[in-house]
RNA sequence: GCGGACGUGGCGAAAUGGUAGACGCAAGGGACUUAAAAUCCCUUAGGGGAAACCCUGUGCGGGUUCGAGUCCCGCCGUCCGCACCA
């Protein structure tokens, strides 16, 4: 081929990408005004924490969102696609302590670096709406909302148990307690009671649960995880009378929550949590019990501590009466496996039908009585030894319940106990319990949003007047000592009481950073308004987020908090809807092979050379030549050193190659494996597309302006491929099936290459026009079809590879930007084939094809099928038992 | 323990109950080149056959159906979430 024109030179990604990014920037085409007359579409990716550099996970996440944004824009929507920074958090303080940089400086440096990286990706973001949660202009509104929530009864201050690190002088999350010790200090963690601020998310337990059913465009998995997290269970609250004389004077009863009232005749003991008031009361006169409670208190609440903890208890000496038999006395224990903050902090133990209770009685010799007999078992011989039975069955050993099923017994028990009353109240009542806890938001940390309240010696807790907001963080702080620098600040902390003017101190705790990220998506709808957290009109117009994209790791916390926060904001009038995210997509991770040296040290991909001969791949360390073991792909992490820097990829291959790779091969919800050979292959495809467009552009130039009336079969085939691909890709993008889209685009580009090559070769064979492939060899209808095809092709990959697409679009002679071109329309006629080739199955196995007219009736098809050699052979002269014909789909002959 | 998802070539994968393996990677062969790179073409689930073609195949065992990777039942395996939750 003679391809010497300037267009067919190699595509220079580095040069072109910078150039087109400048053009988009200068023309401001991605800024979306709040006033418009289009349908709205809000696409959002979870905003990043400014850790310093973006990683490949960000590249994948933001590429997906950008494809959706660009396609929706082309389809005529007003698209809101903003970006911001989840900028408060502990790493900034750690950096300050380690490197003597102020958290603010560290954070803003990181933001600047990461913003430049995001820009180099060519994302179609509306940067005019950029927000950082550490900006007083943002957190001022968060403080105002805190005060609104406080007034609306959505915020509470109360004591709560926390993990306290006595050396670092801070509260630790459960994840930060390792084998009972602080992860940084190594100090033994204490259980402390601290007064904390809580958002009353449990007020919405039922609502948050019910509304999950309305979130049809959420992954089933996430909905289920939230459902389990909320953990609704229906049961019975039973009041056990305590035997006078055995119990402390003030205590005459114990409330117990149970979901299995049907097993109450199998009860062997009652138990309360170590921090239950009854335990404390009983311990006053019982030093052994007091020692046991003290021991429990020192146990961590971490997962490791719970897993290894043995079931232990201590008899209080108190006796409780069975609700149906005052003479039946049950011992009351304090047990380490009872949680104070679920139900009433007290249980009744039915060992035969609860494994945990069984372990407990076996240890303390209390015995067990089975009361539910499994189907098919003889009640007379049914015994429980080491394994509790928690299935269905028939009630036994249960007096008036005998013979009932489990649900019947539950109901009967509830009915009878509800009617019984003691001291004017029913002995039992039906109750719904939730696993969900209120959201404790107090953090003993500097780099967070200050909680806007003042503690006055006389007036107690006083909200900061709204006119005094924001309560800004003081900047003159040091991190040379552990603990919260706000707490030891000489001036910031000490204020006058806004109410009485007397001596007072500021709240020095800051808010959990999950608060910051619980409403940023609403702030994006109008980030400029200074007088209120939201402009109600803009918020209602843009919300909900139509497509939210992020990692599965936020399935519970961030997404549940945001759902609560939106409801709270609705209650205080900031927004008019309950559910913030109409569509949610959770993308998979980016993984990479791992490389391990003989001494066990990890090697990074950049340090390793891979050689392959046949199917065998071998890795060696570039510096020393020593062999390196290739391990399976794992999540990119610093510790395994299998990370790849997006900057390196973008400068070596270009953003388009990185974007294309992120969308290809793996379905977006699954992990994608990044590899050097993979990235090179995508870079090759970019060049192939560029060559194809260059060749096609020459042919397109010769095409008539007006659409020809008739198309040759070959030209028609090109047009059909064009429109069928267009229809498929459009449909698959809507479903976020990016990997399938890319396959269709690949296939279409191969078809086009082949058509262009074939025609050139044919004409060459005939000796016409000299060298093959010359543009003038193409008939007008074919040139027109190719021009249409190549334009559609460029538009189809433009959301994924926007820079290459602009370059191609310009090469095709367009003066406008492909980023602003309307999405092409499918011509439905071209999707319909006039003849169809049906697969012919014999006994369910494909044996032949038959080509018939699209409208052919069943009789015609059957005749054509029975005439086929393969069918005749299979029937061997007999007539078929049955012929199933699904018009336009398939034929199945049953021999 | 409870809940859920998944299991398809050497690999990533595709497939409204209707032609299993599209598309890509890797591999092998070839073209171009003095050579290399780049590029292009061909082959590539397994087995049989000179070929036409035939047989076997979506973790295992059953079932429904004219027809099952897909639906149902039971196993096995992998991954994920939750977990002293009464």
Short mmCIF file of N, CA and C in Angstrom, two decimals, chain A residues 48-54 83-87 103-121 127 130-132 134 647:
data_model
loop_
_atom_site.label_atom_id
_atom_site.label_comp_id
_atom_site.label_asym_id
_atom_site.label_seq_id
_atom_site.Cartn_x
_atom_site.Cartn_y
_atom_site.Cartn_z
N UNK A 48 -12.06 11.12 45.71
CA UNK A 48 -10.88 10.48 46.31
C UNK A 48 -10.43 11.16 47.60
N UNK A 49 -9.74 10.38 48.42
CA UNK A 49 -8.99 10.94 49.52
C UNK A 49 -7.67 11.43 48.95
N UNK A 50 -7.25 12.66 49.24
CA UNK A 50 -6.02 13.17 48.62
C UNK A 50 -4.76 12.61 49.28
N UNK A 51 -4.47 11.38 48.96
CA UNK A 51 -3.34 10.70 49.59
C UNK A 51 -2.01 11.13 48.99
N UNK A 52 -2.04 11.74 47.83
CA UNK A 52 -0.79 12.20 47.22
C UNK A 52 -0.73 11.89 45.73
N UNK A 53 -1.12 10.66 45.37
CA UNK A 53 -1.07 10.28 43.97
C UNK A 53 -2.28 9.42 43.67
N UNK A 54 -2.78 9.52 42.45
CA UNK A 54 -3.87 8.62 42.09
C UNK A 54 -3.28 7.22 41.84
N UNK A 83 -16.18 16.80 40.50
CA UNK A 83 -15.09 16.12 41.22
C UNK A 83 -14.69 16.96 42.43
N UNK A 84 -14.31 16.27 43.49
CA UNK A 84 -13.88 16.97 44.70
C UNK A 84 -12.95 16.10 45.53
N UNK A 85 -12.76 16.49 46.77
CA UNK A 85 -11.73 15.86 47.61
C UNK A 85 -12.25 15.56 49.00
N UNK A 86 -12.12 14.32 49.39
CA UNK A 86 -12.51 13.87 50.73
C UNK A 86 -11.31 14.14 51.63
N UNK A 87 -11.14 15.41 52.05
CA UNK A 87 -9.82 15.91 52.40
C UNK A 87 -9.44 15.87 53.87
N UNK A 103 -0.90 19.59 58.39
CA UNK A 103 -1.89 18.78 57.65
C UNK A 103 -2.52 19.54 56.49
N UNK A 104 -2.75 20.81 56.69
CA UNK A 104 -3.39 21.59 55.64
C UNK A 104 -2.48 21.70 54.41
N UNK A 105 -1.22 22.01 54.66
CA UNK A 105 -0.27 22.14 53.55
C UNK A 105 -0.12 20.80 52.82
N UNK A 106 0.02 19.75 53.63
CA UNK A 106 0.16 18.41 53.05
C UNK A 106 -1.03 18.08 52.18
N UNK A 107 -2.23 18.35 52.69
CA UNK A 107 -3.46 18.02 51.97
C UNK A 107 -3.56 18.81 50.66
N UNK A 108 -3.32 20.11 50.74
CA UNK A 108 -3.48 20.92 49.53
C UNK A 108 -2.40 20.64 48.49
N UNK A 109 -1.20 20.30 48.96
CA UNK A 109 -0.16 19.87 48.00
C UNK A 109 -0.62 18.63 47.26
N UNK A 110 -1.19 17.69 48.02
CA UNK A 110 -1.65 16.45 47.41
C UNK A 110 -2.78 16.70 46.42
N UNK A 111 -3.67 17.60 46.81
CA UNK A 111 -4.79 17.91 45.91
C UNK A 111 -4.26 18.46 44.59
N UNK A 112 -3.29 19.36 44.68
CA UNK A 112 -2.75 19.96 43.46
C UNK A 112 -2.13 18.88 42.57
N UNK A 113 -1.37 17.97 43.21
CA UNK A 113 -0.70 16.92 42.43
C UNK A 113 -1.72 15.99 41.79
N UNK A 114 -2.73 15.61 42.57
CA UNK A 114 -3.70 14.65 42.05
C UNK A 114 -4.62 15.27 41.01
N UNK A 115 -4.89 16.56 41.18
CA UNK A 115 -5.73 17.24 40.19
C UNK A 115 -5.03 17.24 38.82
N UNK A 116 -3.72 17.49 38.87
CA UNK A 116 -2.96 17.48 37.61
C UNK A 116 -3.01 16.09 36.98
N UNK A 117 -2.94 15.06 37.81
CA UNK A 117 -3.02 13.69 37.29
C UNK A 117 -4.38 13.41 36.67
N UNK A 118 -5.43 13.84 37.37
CA UNK A 118 -6.78 13.59 36.84
C UNK A 118 -6.96 14.33 35.52
N UNK A 119 -6.40 15.55 35.45
CA UNK A 119 -6.53 16.31 34.20
C UNK A 119 -5.83 15.58 33.06
N UNK A 120 -4.72 14.93 33.37
CA UNK A 120 -3.98 14.24 32.31
C UNK A 120 -4.74 13.01 31.81
N UNK A 121 -5.78 12.60 32.54
CA UNK A 121 -6.59 11.48 32.08
C UNK A 121 -7.63 11.90 31.06
N UNK A 127 -14.91 21.14 36.52
CA UNK A 127 -14.02 21.54 37.62
C UNK A 127 -14.48 22.82 38.31
N UNK A 130 -15.57 22.09 41.86
CA UNK A 130 -14.64 21.39 42.75
C UNK A 130 -14.83 21.79 44.22
N UNK A 131 -14.90 20.81 45.10
CA UNK A 131 -14.94 21.13 46.53
C UNK A 131 -13.93 20.27 47.29
N UNK A 132 -13.44 20.83 48.40
CA UNK A 132 -12.60 20.05 49.32
C UNK A 132 -13.27 20.12 50.68
N UNK A 134 -12.18 19.90 53.54
CA UNK A 134 -11.43 20.59 54.60
C UNK A 134 -11.51 22.10 54.47
N UNK A 647 0.88 7.70 36.20
CA UNK A 647 1.69 8.71 35.49
C UNK A 647 2.63 8.06 34.47
#
